[in-house]
Short mmCIF file of N, CA and C in Angstrom, two decimals:
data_model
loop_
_atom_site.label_atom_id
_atom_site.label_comp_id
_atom_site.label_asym_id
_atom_site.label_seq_id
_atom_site.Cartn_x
_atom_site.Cartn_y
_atom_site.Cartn_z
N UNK A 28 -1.57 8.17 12.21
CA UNK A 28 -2.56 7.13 12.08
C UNK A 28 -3.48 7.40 10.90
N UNK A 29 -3.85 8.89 10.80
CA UNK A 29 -4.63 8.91 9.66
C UNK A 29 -4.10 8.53 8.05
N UNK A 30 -2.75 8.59 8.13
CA UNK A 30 -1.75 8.70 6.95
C UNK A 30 -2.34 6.88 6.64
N UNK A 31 -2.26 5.80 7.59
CA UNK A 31 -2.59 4.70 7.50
C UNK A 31 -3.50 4.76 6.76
N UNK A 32 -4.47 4.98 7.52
CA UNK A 32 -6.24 4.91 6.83
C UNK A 32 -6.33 5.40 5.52
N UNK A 33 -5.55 6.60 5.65
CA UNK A 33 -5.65 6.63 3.80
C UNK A 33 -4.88 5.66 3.04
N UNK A 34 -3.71 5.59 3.46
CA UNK A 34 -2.95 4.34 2.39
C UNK A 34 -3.98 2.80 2.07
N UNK A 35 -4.62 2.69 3.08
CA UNK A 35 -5.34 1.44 3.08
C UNK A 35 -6.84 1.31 2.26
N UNK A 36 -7.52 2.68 2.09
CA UNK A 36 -8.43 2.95 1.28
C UNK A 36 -8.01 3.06 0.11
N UNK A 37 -6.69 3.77 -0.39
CA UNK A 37 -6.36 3.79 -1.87
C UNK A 37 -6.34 2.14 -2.17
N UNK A 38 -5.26 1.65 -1.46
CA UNK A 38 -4.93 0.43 -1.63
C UNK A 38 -5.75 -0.78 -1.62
N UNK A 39 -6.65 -0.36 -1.20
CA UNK A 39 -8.11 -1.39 -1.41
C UNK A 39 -9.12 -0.67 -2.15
N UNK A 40 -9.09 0.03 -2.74
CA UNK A 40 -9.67 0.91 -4.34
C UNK A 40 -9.03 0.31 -5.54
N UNK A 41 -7.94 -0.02 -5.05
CA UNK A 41 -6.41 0.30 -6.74
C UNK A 41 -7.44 -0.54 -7.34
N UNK A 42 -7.94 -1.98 -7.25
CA UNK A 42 -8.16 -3.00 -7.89
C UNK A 42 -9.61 -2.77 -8.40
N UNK A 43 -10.05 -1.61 -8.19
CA UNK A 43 -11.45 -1.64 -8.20
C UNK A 43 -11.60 -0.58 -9.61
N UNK A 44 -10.62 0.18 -10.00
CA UNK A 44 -10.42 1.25 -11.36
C UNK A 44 -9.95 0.69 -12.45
N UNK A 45 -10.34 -0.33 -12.01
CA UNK A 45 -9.75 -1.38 -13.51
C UNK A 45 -11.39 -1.14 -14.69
N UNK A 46 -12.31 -0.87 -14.24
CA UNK A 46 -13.64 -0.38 -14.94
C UNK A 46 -13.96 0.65 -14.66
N UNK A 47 -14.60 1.60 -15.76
CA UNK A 47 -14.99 2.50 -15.62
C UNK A 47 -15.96 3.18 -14.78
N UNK A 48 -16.62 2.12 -13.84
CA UNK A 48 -17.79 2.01 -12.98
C UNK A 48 -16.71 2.28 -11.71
N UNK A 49 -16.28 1.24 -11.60
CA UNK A 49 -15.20 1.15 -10.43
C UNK A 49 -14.17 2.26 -10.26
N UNK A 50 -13.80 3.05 -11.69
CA UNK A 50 -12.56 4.29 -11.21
C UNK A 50 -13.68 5.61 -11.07
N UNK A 51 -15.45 5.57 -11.28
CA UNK A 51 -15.96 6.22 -10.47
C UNK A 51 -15.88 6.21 -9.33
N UNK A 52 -16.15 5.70 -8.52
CA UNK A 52 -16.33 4.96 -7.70
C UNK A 52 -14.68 5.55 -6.71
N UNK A 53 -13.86 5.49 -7.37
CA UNK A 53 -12.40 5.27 -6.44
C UNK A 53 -12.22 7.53 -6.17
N UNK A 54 -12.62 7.67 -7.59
CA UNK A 54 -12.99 8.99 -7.39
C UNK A 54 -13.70 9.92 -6.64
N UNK A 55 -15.31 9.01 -6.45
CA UNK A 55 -16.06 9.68 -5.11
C UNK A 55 -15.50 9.44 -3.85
N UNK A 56 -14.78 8.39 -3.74
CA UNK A 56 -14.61 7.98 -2.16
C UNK A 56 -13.22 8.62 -1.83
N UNK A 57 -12.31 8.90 -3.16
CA UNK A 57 -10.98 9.74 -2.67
C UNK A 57 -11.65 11.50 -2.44
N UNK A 58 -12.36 11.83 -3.26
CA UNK A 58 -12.84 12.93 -3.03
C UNK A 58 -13.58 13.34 -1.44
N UNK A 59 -14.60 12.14 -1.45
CA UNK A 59 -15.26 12.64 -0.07
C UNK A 59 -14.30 12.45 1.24
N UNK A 60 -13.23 12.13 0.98
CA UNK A 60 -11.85 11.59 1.86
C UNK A 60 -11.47 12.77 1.65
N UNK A 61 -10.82 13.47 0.65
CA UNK A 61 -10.45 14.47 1.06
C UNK A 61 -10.82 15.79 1.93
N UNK A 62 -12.25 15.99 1.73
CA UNK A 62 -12.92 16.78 1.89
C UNK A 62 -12.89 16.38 3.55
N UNK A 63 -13.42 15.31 4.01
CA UNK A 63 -12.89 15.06 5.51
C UNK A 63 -11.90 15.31 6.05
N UNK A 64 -10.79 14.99 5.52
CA UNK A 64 -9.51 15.52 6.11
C UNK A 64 -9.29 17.04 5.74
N UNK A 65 -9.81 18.18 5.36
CA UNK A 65 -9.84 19.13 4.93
C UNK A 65 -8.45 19.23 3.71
N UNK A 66 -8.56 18.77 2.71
CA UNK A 66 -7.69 18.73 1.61
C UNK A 66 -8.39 19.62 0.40
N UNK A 67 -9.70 19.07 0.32
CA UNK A 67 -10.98 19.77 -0.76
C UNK A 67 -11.65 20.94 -0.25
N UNK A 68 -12.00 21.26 -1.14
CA UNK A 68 -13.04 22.24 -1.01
C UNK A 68 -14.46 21.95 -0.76
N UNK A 69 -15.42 22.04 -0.58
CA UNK A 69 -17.01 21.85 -0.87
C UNK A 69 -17.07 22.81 -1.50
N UNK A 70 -16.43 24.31 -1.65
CA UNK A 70 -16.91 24.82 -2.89
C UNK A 70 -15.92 25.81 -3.57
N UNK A 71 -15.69 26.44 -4.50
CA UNK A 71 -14.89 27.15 -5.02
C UNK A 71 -14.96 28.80 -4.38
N UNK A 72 -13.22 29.51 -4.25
CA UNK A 72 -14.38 30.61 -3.99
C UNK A 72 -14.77 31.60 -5.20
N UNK A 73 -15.35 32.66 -4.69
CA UNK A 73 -16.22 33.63 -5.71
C UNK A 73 -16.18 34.77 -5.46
N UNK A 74 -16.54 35.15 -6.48
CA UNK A 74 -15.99 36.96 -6.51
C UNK A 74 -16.91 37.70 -5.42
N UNK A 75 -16.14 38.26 -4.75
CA UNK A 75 -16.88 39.16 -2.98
C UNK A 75 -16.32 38.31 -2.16
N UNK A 76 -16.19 37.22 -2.44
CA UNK A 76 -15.86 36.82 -1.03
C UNK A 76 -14.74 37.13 0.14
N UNK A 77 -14.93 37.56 0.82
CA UNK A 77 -13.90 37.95 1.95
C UNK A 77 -14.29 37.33 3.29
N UNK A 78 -12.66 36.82 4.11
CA UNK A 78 -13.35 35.99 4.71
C UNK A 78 -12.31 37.11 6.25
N UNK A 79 -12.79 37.70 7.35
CA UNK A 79 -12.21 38.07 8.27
C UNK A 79 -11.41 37.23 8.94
N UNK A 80 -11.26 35.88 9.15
CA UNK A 80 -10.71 35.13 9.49
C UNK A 80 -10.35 32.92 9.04
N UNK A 81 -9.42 33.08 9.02
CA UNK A 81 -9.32 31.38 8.39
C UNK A 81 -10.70 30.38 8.60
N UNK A 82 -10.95 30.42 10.47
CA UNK A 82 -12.17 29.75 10.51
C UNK A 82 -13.40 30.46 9.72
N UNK A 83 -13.91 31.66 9.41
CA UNK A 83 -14.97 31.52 8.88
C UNK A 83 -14.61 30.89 6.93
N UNK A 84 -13.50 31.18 6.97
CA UNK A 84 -13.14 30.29 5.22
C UNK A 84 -13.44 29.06 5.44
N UNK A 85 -12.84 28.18 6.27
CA UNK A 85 -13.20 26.95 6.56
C UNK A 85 -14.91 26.65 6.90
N UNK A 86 -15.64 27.19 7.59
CA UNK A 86 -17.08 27.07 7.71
C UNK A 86 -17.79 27.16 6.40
N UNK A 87 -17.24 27.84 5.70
CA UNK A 87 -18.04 28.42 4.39
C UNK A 87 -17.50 27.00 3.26
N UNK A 88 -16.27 26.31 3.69
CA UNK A 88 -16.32 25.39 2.66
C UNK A 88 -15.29 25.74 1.34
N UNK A 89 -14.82 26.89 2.10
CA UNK A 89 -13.85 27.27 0.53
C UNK A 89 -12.09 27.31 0.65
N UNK A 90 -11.73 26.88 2.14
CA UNK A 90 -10.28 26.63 2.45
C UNK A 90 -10.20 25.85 1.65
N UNK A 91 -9.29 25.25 1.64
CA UNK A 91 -8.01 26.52 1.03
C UNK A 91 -8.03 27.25 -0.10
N UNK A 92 -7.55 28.88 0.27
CA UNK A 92 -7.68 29.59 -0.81
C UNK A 92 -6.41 29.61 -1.52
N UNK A 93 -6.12 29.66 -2.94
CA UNK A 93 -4.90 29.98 -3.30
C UNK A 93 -4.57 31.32 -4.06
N UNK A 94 -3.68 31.61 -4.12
CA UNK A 94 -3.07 33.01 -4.39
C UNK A 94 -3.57 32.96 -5.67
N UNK A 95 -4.66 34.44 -6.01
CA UNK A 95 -5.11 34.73 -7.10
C UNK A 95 -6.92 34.58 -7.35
N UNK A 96 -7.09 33.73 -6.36
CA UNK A 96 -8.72 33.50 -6.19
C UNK A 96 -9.04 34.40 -5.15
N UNK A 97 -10.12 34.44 -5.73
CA UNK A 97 -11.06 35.35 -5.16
C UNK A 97 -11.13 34.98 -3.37
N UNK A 98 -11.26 35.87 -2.45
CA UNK A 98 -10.92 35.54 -1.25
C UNK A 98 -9.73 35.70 -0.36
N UNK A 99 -8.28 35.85 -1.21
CA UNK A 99 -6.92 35.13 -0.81
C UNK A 99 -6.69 36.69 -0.16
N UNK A 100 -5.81 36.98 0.43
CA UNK A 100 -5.24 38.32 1.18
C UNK A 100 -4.15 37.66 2.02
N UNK A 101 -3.17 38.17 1.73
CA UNK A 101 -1.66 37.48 2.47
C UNK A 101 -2.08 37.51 3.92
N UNK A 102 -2.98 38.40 4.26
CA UNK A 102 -3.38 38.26 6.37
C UNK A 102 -3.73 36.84 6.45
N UNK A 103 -4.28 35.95 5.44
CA UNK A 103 -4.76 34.72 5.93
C UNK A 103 -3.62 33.76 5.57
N UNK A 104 -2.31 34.25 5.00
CA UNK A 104 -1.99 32.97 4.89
C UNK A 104 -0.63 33.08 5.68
N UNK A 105 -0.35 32.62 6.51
CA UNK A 105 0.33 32.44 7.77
C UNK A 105 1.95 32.16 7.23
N UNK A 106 1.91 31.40 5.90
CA UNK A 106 3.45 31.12 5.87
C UNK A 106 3.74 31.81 4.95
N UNK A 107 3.42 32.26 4.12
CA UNK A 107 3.42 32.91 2.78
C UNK A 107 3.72 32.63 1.87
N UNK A 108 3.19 30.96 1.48
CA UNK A 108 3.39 29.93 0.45
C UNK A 108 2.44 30.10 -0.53
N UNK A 109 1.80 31.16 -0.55
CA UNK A 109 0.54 31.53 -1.41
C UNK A 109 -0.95 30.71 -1.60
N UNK A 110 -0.78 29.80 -0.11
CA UNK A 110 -2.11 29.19 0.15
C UNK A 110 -2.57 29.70 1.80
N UNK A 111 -3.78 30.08 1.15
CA UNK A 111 -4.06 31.06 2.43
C UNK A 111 -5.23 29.85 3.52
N UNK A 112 -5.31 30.03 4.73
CA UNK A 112 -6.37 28.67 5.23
C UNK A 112 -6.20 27.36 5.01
N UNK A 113 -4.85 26.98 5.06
CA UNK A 113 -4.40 25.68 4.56
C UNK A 113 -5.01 24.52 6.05
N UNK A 114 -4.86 23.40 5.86
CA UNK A 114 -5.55 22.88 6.56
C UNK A 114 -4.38 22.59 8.14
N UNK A 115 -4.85 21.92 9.07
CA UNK A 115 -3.45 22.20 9.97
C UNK A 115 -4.37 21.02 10.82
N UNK A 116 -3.49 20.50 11.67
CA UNK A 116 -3.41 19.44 12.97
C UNK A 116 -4.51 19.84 14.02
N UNK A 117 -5.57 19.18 14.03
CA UNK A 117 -6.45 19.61 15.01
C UNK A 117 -7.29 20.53 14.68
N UNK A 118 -7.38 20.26 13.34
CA UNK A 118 -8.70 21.32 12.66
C UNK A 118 -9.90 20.64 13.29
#
């Protein structure tokens, strides 16, 4: 169902990036969409950061980590696709 809701927000955006005002615009609202569905970040991570477990990465705003950033340690990433805290069903 959620797969809907997003198709239907792009799809009632498309017409709106035809101006430069408007493909702002299609940008904040795909962004803050992502960030709801846990796709984004709220923030990058940074050097120290270590996280003992996926949920505190996710609290902090920096899931998903990817292999090579600061944070990543193969214990967090469950499949070993080199994204560690990826987002999952019932987050």
């Amino acid at each position: 169902m959620l797969g809907a809701g997003i198709v239907g927000a792009t799809a009632g955006l498309a017409g709106t990036a035809i101006t430069p005002e408007g493909s702002d615009k299609v940008v904040a609202t795909v962004g803050d969409l992502a960030e709801t569905i846990g796709q984004a970040r709220e923030r990058t991570p940074q050097d120290g950061d270590f996280w003992r477990r996926c949920a505190d990465a996710r609290a902090a705003g920096v899931a998903p980590i990817y292999r090579g950033e600061p944070g990543y340690r193969e214990g967090l990433d469950a499949d070993s696709d080199g994204v560690a805290c990826e987002p999952y069903r019932g987050q």
